[in-house]
Amino acid sequence: MSDNNGTAAKVALTPATHTTPPAKFSHGVKKGNILQVAGQVGFRPAKEGEPPTPVGPTLREQTLQTFANVKAILEEGGATWDDVMMLRVYLTDVDHFAEMNEIYNQYFEEQQLTAPPAARTTVYVGLPKGLLIEIDALAVLG
């Protein structure tokens, strides 16, 4: 797909598991072989007419759901975890770092990556009450 200038068009990505964003942004965008996933949190898959809610109160529950939400956008854009170049993890509590690393390592071991793992940055932030983690991703396809 290209725009009027013959360059790749920028396409918004919203998988069926996600509702329309609450503000003027896209859950993911793809232009050419670049795919950027917006920060995702551990919200349950979307149900029309219901507000988004966290999947559960634990870091494990929220991290695994956050990975599922990122993966849904990657797949919507034709990417896999092997295409991801950079992951940014945002935690609300420095004390969650070791547990998040354990969950992260186990998750990616189960994904059976065929390419080297993505680069990663982890920072500590404030998120809405009850949310413990947020993750965004940058993928390059082809």
PDB file of C-alpha atoms in Angstrom:
ATOM      1  CA  MET A   1       0.000   0.000   0.000  1.00  0.00           C
ATOM      2  CA  SER A   2       1.383   3.445  -0.876  1.00  0.00           C
ATOM      3  CA  ASP A   3       0.320   7.062  -0.625  1.00  0.00           C
ATOM      4  CA  ASN A   4      -0.011   9.579  -3.485  1.00  0.00           C
ATOM      5  CA  ASN A   5       3.768  10.168  -3.494  1.00  0.00           C
ATOM      6  CA  GLY A   6       4.509   6.489  -4.136  1.00  0.00           C
ATOM      7  CA  THR A   7       5.876   5.993  -0.614  1.00  0.00           C
ATOM      8  CA  ALA A   8       4.543   3.491   1.861  1.00  0.00           C
ATOM      9  CA  ALA A   9       1.310   4.643   3.509  1.00  0.00           C
ATOM     10  CA  LYS A  10       1.051   4.757   7.292  1.00  0.00           C
ATOM     11  CA  VAL A  11      -1.623   2.306   8.437  1.00  0.00           C
ATOM     12  CA  ALA A  12      -3.287   2.197  11.875  1.00  0.00           C
ATOM     13  CA  LEU A  13      -3.453  -1.214  13.538  1.00  0.00           C
ATOM     14  CA  THR A  14      -6.340  -2.114  15.846  1.00  0.00           C
ATOM     15  CA  PRO A  15      -6.774  -5.867  16.379  1.00  0.00           C
ATOM     16  CA  ALA A  16     -10.167  -7.323  17.319  1.00  0.00           C
ATOM     17  CA  THR A  17      -8.900  -7.712  20.908  1.00  0.00           C
ATOM     18  CA  HIS A  18      -8.686  -3.922  21.283  1.00  0.00           C
ATOM     19  CA  THR A  19     -11.276  -1.143  21.415  1.00  0.00           C
ATOM     20  CA  THR A  20     -10.874   2.216  19.721  1.00  0.00           C
ATOM     21  CA  PRO A  21      -8.235   4.189  21.650  1.00  0.00           C
ATOM     22  CA  PRO A  22      -9.624   6.703  24.163  1.00  0.00           C
ATOM     23  CA  ALA A  23      -7.676   9.584  22.554  1.00  0.00           C
ATOM     24  CA  LYS A  24      -6.290  10.521  19.125  1.00  0.00           C
ATOM     25  CA  PHE A  25      -3.657   7.761  18.811  1.00  0.00           C
ATOM     26  CA  SER A  26      -3.313   4.307  17.287  1.00  0.00           C
ATOM     27  CA  HIS A  27      -2.616   1.063  19.144  1.00  0.00           C
ATOM     28  CA  GLY A  28      -0.052   0.417  16.440  1.00  0.00           C
ATOM     29  CA  VAL A  29       1.084   1.921  13.164  1.00  0.00           C
ATOM     30  CA  LYS A  30       2.895   0.401  10.221  1.00  0.00           C
ATOM     31  CA  LYS A  31       4.688   2.217   7.428  1.00  0.00           C
ATOM     32  CA  GLY A  32       6.658   0.114   4.982  1.00  0.00           C
ATOM     33  CA  ASN A  33       8.568  -2.435   7.030  1.00  0.00           C
ATOM     34  CA  ILE A  34       8.447  -0.434  10.296  1.00  0.00           C
ATOM     35  CA  LEU A  35       5.798  -1.313  12.885  1.00  0.00           C
ATOM     36  CA  GLN A  36       5.459   0.654  16.131  1.00  0.00           C
ATOM     37  CA  VAL A  37       3.274  -0.695  18.933  1.00  0.00           C
ATOM     38  CA  ALA A  38       1.959   1.918  21.367  1.00  0.00           C
ATOM     39  CA  GLY A  39       2.323   1.259  25.080  1.00  0.00           C
ATOM     40  CA  GLN A  40       0.063  -1.616  26.068  1.00  0.00           C
ATOM     41  CA  VAL A  41      -1.143  -2.547  29.534  1.00  0.00           C
ATOM     42  CA  GLY A  42      -2.736  -5.650  31.018  1.00  0.00           C
ATOM     43  CA  PHE A  43      -6.322  -4.903  30.014  1.00  0.00           C
ATOM     44  CA  ARG A  44      -8.593  -7.837  29.222  1.00  0.00           C
ATOM     45  CA  PRO A  45      -9.547  -8.333  25.557  1.00  0.00           C
ATOM     46  CA  ALA A  46     -12.104  -5.752  24.454  1.00  0.00           C
ATOM     47  CA  LYS A  47     -15.845  -6.176  24.827  1.00  0.00           C
ATOM     48  CA  GLU A  48     -17.965  -3.509  23.173  1.00  0.00           C
ATOM     49  CA  GLY A  49     -19.741  -1.252  25.629  1.00  0.00           C
ATOM     50  CA  GLU A  50     -17.576  -2.297  28.589  1.00  0.00           C
ATOM     51  CA  PRO A  51     -14.776  -0.146  29.970  1.00  0.00           C
ATOM     52  CA  PRO A  52     -11.280  -1.671  29.840  1.00  0.00           C
ATOM     53  CA  THR A  53     -10.291  -3.440  33.050  1.00  0.00           C
ATOM     54  CA  PRO A  54      -7.023  -5.020  34.222  1.00  0.00           C
ATOM     55  CA  VAL A  55      -6.890  -8.802  33.832  1.00  0.00           C
ATOM     56  CA  GLY A  56      -5.985  -9.183  37.510  1.00  0.00           C
ATOM     57  CA  PRO A  57      -4.069  -7.572  40.356  1.00  0.00           C
ATOM     58  CA  THR A  58      -0.779  -9.508  40.086  1.00  0.00           C
ATOM     59  CA  LEU A  59       2.304  -8.597  38.108  1.00  0.00           C
ATOM     60  CA  ARG A  60       2.305 -12.051  36.455  1.00  0.00           C
ATOM     61  CA  GLU A  61      -1.306 -11.723  35.244  1.00  0.00           C
ATOM     62  CA  GLN A  62      -0.792  -8.191  33.963  1.00  0.00           C
ATOM     63  CA  THR A  63       2.572  -8.925  32.318  1.00  0.00           C
ATOM     64  CA  LEU A  64       1.278 -11.965  30.440  1.00  0.00           C
ATOM     65  CA  GLN A  65      -1.817 -10.061  29.274  1.00  0.00           C
ATOM     66  CA  THR A  66       0.343  -7.103  28.263  1.00  0.00           C
ATOM     67  CA  PHE A  67       2.509  -9.434  26.158  1.00  0.00           C
ATOM     68  CA  ALA A  68      -0.675 -10.856  24.589  1.00  0.00           C
ATOM     69  CA  ASN A  69      -1.886  -7.339  23.773  1.00  0.00           C
ATOM     70  CA  VAL A  70       1.459  -6.358  22.186  1.00  0.00           C
ATOM     71  CA  LYS A  71       1.553  -9.647  20.241  1.00  0.00           C
ATOM     72  CA  ALA A  72      -1.982  -9.054  18.887  1.00  0.00           C
ATOM     73  CA  ILE A  73      -0.876  -5.738  17.381  1.00  0.00           C
ATOM     74  CA  LEU A  74       2.336  -7.245  15.996  1.00  0.00           C
ATOM     75  CA  GLU A  75       0.313 -10.000  14.337  1.00  0.00           C
ATOM     76  CA  GLU A  76      -2.232  -7.483  12.991  1.00  0.00           C
ATOM     77  CA  GLY A  77       0.697  -5.823  11.216  1.00  0.00           C
ATOM     78  CA  GLY A  78       2.186  -9.094   9.962  1.00  0.00           C
ATOM     79  CA  ALA A  79       5.021  -9.227  12.508  1.00  0.00           C
ATOM     80  CA  THR A  80       6.198 -11.720  15.112  1.00  0.00           C
ATOM     81  CA  TRP A  81       8.368 -11.412  18.208  1.00  0.00           C
ATOM     82  CA  ASP A  82      11.341 -12.268  15.960  1.00  0.00           C
ATOM     83  CA  ASP A  83      10.770  -8.959  14.114  1.00  0.00           C
ATOM     84  CA  VAL A  84      10.881  -6.867  17.304  1.00  0.00           C
ATOM     85  CA  MET A  85      13.997  -4.731  17.581  1.00  0.00           C
ATOM     86  CA  MET A  86      13.193  -2.867  20.805  1.00  0.00           C
ATOM     87  CA  LEU A  87      10.938  -3.384  23.808  1.00  0.00           C
ATOM     88  CA  ARG A  88      10.401  -0.752  26.455  1.00  0.00           C
ATOM     89  CA  VAL A  89       9.012  -1.958  29.763  1.00  0.00           C
ATOM     90  CA  TYR A  90       7.492   0.545  32.179  1.00  0.00           C
ATOM     91  CA  LEU A  91       7.064  -0.620  35.780  1.00  0.00           C
ATOM     92  CA  THR A  92       5.317   1.244  38.588  1.00  0.00           C
ATOM     93  CA  ASP A  93       7.452  -0.311  41.347  1.00  0.00           C
ATOM     94  CA  VAL A  94      11.213  -0.899  41.362  1.00  0.00           C
ATOM     95  CA  ASP A  95      10.574  -3.920  43.614  1.00  0.00           C
ATOM     96  CA  HIS A  96       8.852  -5.666  40.668  1.00  0.00           C
ATOM     97  CA  PHE A  97      12.014  -5.736  38.530  1.00  0.00           C
ATOM     98  CA  ALA A  98      13.280  -9.213  39.505  1.00  0.00           C
ATOM     99  CA  GLU A  99       9.828 -10.816  39.215  1.00  0.00           C
ATOM    100  CA  MET A 100       9.210  -9.110  35.859  1.00  0.00           C
ATOM    101  CA  ASN A 101      12.576 -10.400  34.578  1.00  0.00           C
ATOM    102  CA  GLU A 102      11.608 -13.939  35.598  1.00  0.00           C
ATOM    103  CA  ILE A 103       8.231 -13.681  33.828  1.00  0.00           C
ATOM    104  CA  TYR A 104       9.861 -12.011  30.810  1.00  0.00           C
ATOM    105  CA  ASN A 105      12.561 -14.680  30.438  1.00  0.00           C
ATOM    106  CA  GLN A 106      10.057 -17.528  30.789  1.00  0.00           C
ATOM    107  CA  TYR A 107       7.652 -15.923  28.300  1.00  0.00           C
ATOM    108  CA  PHE A 108      10.280 -15.450  25.624  1.00  0.00           C
ATOM    109  CA  GLU A 109      11.695 -18.921  26.174  1.00  0.00           C
ATOM    110  CA  GLU A 110       8.197 -20.264  25.418  1.00  0.00           C
ATOM    111  CA  GLN A 111       8.000 -18.129  22.223  1.00  0.00           C
ATOM    112  CA  GLN A 112      10.836 -20.188  20.682  1.00  0.00           C
ATOM    113  CA  LEU A 113      12.472 -17.199  19.010  1.00  0.00           C
ATOM    114  CA  THR A 114      14.543 -17.993  15.935  1.00  0.00           C
ATOM    115  CA  ALA A 115      16.269 -14.570  15.898  1.00  0.00           C
ATOM    116  CA  PRO A 116      18.239 -12.829  18.653  1.00  0.00           C
ATOM    117  CA  PRO A 117      15.993 -11.289  21.331  1.00  0.00           C
ATOM    118  CA  ALA A 118      15.017  -7.619  21.105  1.00  0.00           C
ATOM    119  CA  ALA A 119      16.918  -4.890  22.894  1.00  0.00           C
ATOM    120  CA  ARG A 120      15.116  -3.748  26.044  1.00  0.00           C
ATOM    121  CA  THR A 121      14.894  -0.745  28.315  1.00  0.00           C
ATOM    122  CA  THR A 122      13.099  -0.824  31.664  1.00  0.00           C
ATOM    123  CA  VAL A 123      12.002   2.368  33.402  1.00  0.00           C
ATOM    124  CA  TYR A 124       9.807   3.209  36.378  1.00  0.00           C
ATOM    125  CA  VAL A 125       6.699   5.340  35.880  1.00  0.00           C
ATOM    126  CA  GLY A 126       3.327   6.249  37.299  1.00  0.00           C
ATOM    127  CA  LEU A 127       0.356   4.489  35.691  1.00  0.00           C
ATOM    128  CA  PRO A 128      -3.364   4.651  36.451  1.00  0.00           C
ATOM    129  CA  LYS A 129      -4.335   2.992  39.733  1.00  0.00           C
ATOM    130  CA  GLY A 130      -4.177  -0.789  39.636  1.00  0.00           C
ATOM    131  CA  LEU A 131      -1.901  -1.011  36.576  1.00  0.00           C
ATOM    132  CA  LEU A 132       1.572  -2.372  37.274  1.00  0.00           C
ATOM    133  CA  ILE A 133       3.232  -2.613  33.856  1.00  0.00           C
ATOM    134  CA  GLU A 134       3.184  -1.130  30.360  1.00  0.00           C
ATOM    135  CA  ILE A 135       5.142  -2.343  27.292  1.00  0.00           C
ATOM    136  CA  ASP A 136       5.665  -0.899  23.823  1.00  0.00           C
ATOM    137  CA  ALA A 137       7.548  -2.405  20.878  1.00  0.00           C
ATOM    138  CA  LEU A 138       9.259  -1.455  17.637  1.00  0.00           C
ATOM    139  CA  ALA A 139       9.423  -4.094  14.898  1.00  0.00           C
ATOM    140  CA  VAL A 140      11.128  -4.084  11.506  1.00  0.00           C
ATOM    141  CA  LEU A 141       9.773  -6.575   8.963  1.00  0.00           C
ATOM    142  CA  GLY A 142      11.619  -8.131   6.052  1.00  0.00           C
TER     143      GLY A 142
END
